[in-house]
Amino acid sequence: MTEAILLVGGKGTRLRPLTVHTPKPMVPAAGVPFLTHQLARARAAGVDHIVLATSYLAEIFEPYFGDGAALGLHIEYVTEEEPLGTGGAIRNVASRLHSGPDDPVLIFNGDILTGLDIRALVAAHESTSADVSLHLTKVTDPRAYGLVPTDETGRVLAFLEKPQTPEEIVTDQINAGAYVFRRSVIDAIPQGRPVSVERETFPQLLAAGAHLHGMVDSTYWLDLGTPAAFVRGSADLVLGRAPSPAVPGRCGDRLILPTARVAADAKLTGGTVVGEGAFVAQGARVFGSTILPGAVIETGAVITDSLIGNRARVGERAVLTGTVIGDGAVVGADNELKEGARVWCDARIPAGAVRFSSDQ
């Protein structure tokens, strides 16, 4: 098993404004574009050829990763002119694969942070002679996900839409967004039109009697589709809770990139990242947050579980909790922004304009 497809074409609308200028897989997590962690983990599992299926802001990827040699990979890029869905995107890059009809091809969604044992998934695929193998994970509340029940051998029995009632929750196993396809299955996906593997390809394969195998691996797993999840994922990478060989430094309470400047009495904890060229002033307190390159955190600001965009500025004594600040935005002094607030790119909030407490 030497090659993989990474699906990185999504618009990342749930992550706005982080994805206004940057495709979701290129938003930094633990100091490097999130995609770097996926590529590094694939390489560590023995993959050497990866095709990136791009669409939104496709021009951002290749200038950064080039041919992949720096990561020990051979990377190719295929861009969808029109969105084709997961199955359509997979079929659209098939001509770049080198595998024979019965060879395994790894496929990853570009927004999942996971500790999946990739080699074990491939081994399970080959030992069961499956047509498609799926990484499944168990979740406490599966209502937001499609369910994938299996029999005692791991054979997939059905693909069930998000359950609406307690009676419909027949399993806690969900599709975790990593697959191994037999190459011939990829070639059989309709070409040139949108196709969903979850709603079309997988159910049709089951109906035709194909062997779909589910391997449950309940190590670390997180869908980074929302700002809160993305910030948490970055912090978990820094803290060492989520495994990655691509974290540019030792795991610990904080990660300060080489050209960042942090005042001696500033307090950074909880997996906080301070990006290249960023500055954290005296008396600032930052917990579990990501400060992207060139951002400025002024004196006495308190930032918790938030993401501060490229070249953004947070004023003196501002208090931010669960907040996303877009690239180039300015939050003036003495503002208070709470959970779910999103400040758009280049916006300006005057000093003391937004508060949740009195002026005392």
Short mmCIF file of C-alpha atoms in Angstrom, two decimals, residues 297-303 313-320 330-338 349-360:
data_model
loop_
_atom_site.label_atom_id
_atom_site.label_comp_id
_atom_site.label_asym_id
_atom_site.label_seq_id
_atom_site.Cartn_x
_atom_site.Cartn_y
_atom_site.Cartn_z
CA ILE A 297 -2.11 40.58 21.81
CA GLU A 298 -1.81 43.78 23.82
CA THR A 299 -1.18 44.33 27.51
CA GLY A 300 -3.53 42.60 29.94
CA ALA A 301 -5.72 40.89 27.35
CA VAL A 302 -7.32 37.60 28.45
CA ILE A 303 -7.95 35.05 25.69
CA ARG A 313 -4.88 42.76 16.93
CA VAL A 314 -6.52 42.35 20.34
CA GLY A 315 -6.45 45.51 22.45
CA GLU A 316 -5.48 46.09 26.06
CA ARG A 317 -7.63 44.35 28.71
CA ALA A 318 -9.93 42.83 26.06
CA VAL A 319 -11.50 39.55 27.20
CA LEU A 320 -12.19 36.91 24.53
CA VAL A 330 -8.82 44.79 15.25
CA VAL A 331 -10.60 44.35 18.58
CA GLY A 332 -10.17 47.56 20.56
CA ALA A 333 -9.29 47.78 24.23
CA ASP A 334 -11.76 46.78 26.96
CA ASN A 335 -14.09 44.76 24.71
CA GLU A 336 -15.66 41.51 25.89
CA LEU A 337 -16.47 38.83 23.31
CA LYS A 338 -18.01 35.55 24.37
CA ILE A 349 -14.32 47.11 16.87
CA PRO A 350 -13.79 50.40 18.75
CA ALA A 351 -12.52 50.38 22.33
CA GLY A 352 -15.19 49.33 24.84
CA ALA A 353 -17.84 48.84 22.15
CA VAL A 354 -18.96 45.31 23.11
CA ARG A 355 -19.44 44.22 26.71
CA PHE A 356 -21.25 41.58 28.73
CA SER A 357 -20.57 43.18 32.10
CA SER A 358 -20.88 46.67 33.54
CA ASP A 359 -18.16 49.25 33.12
CA GLN A 360 -17.12 48.57 36.70
#
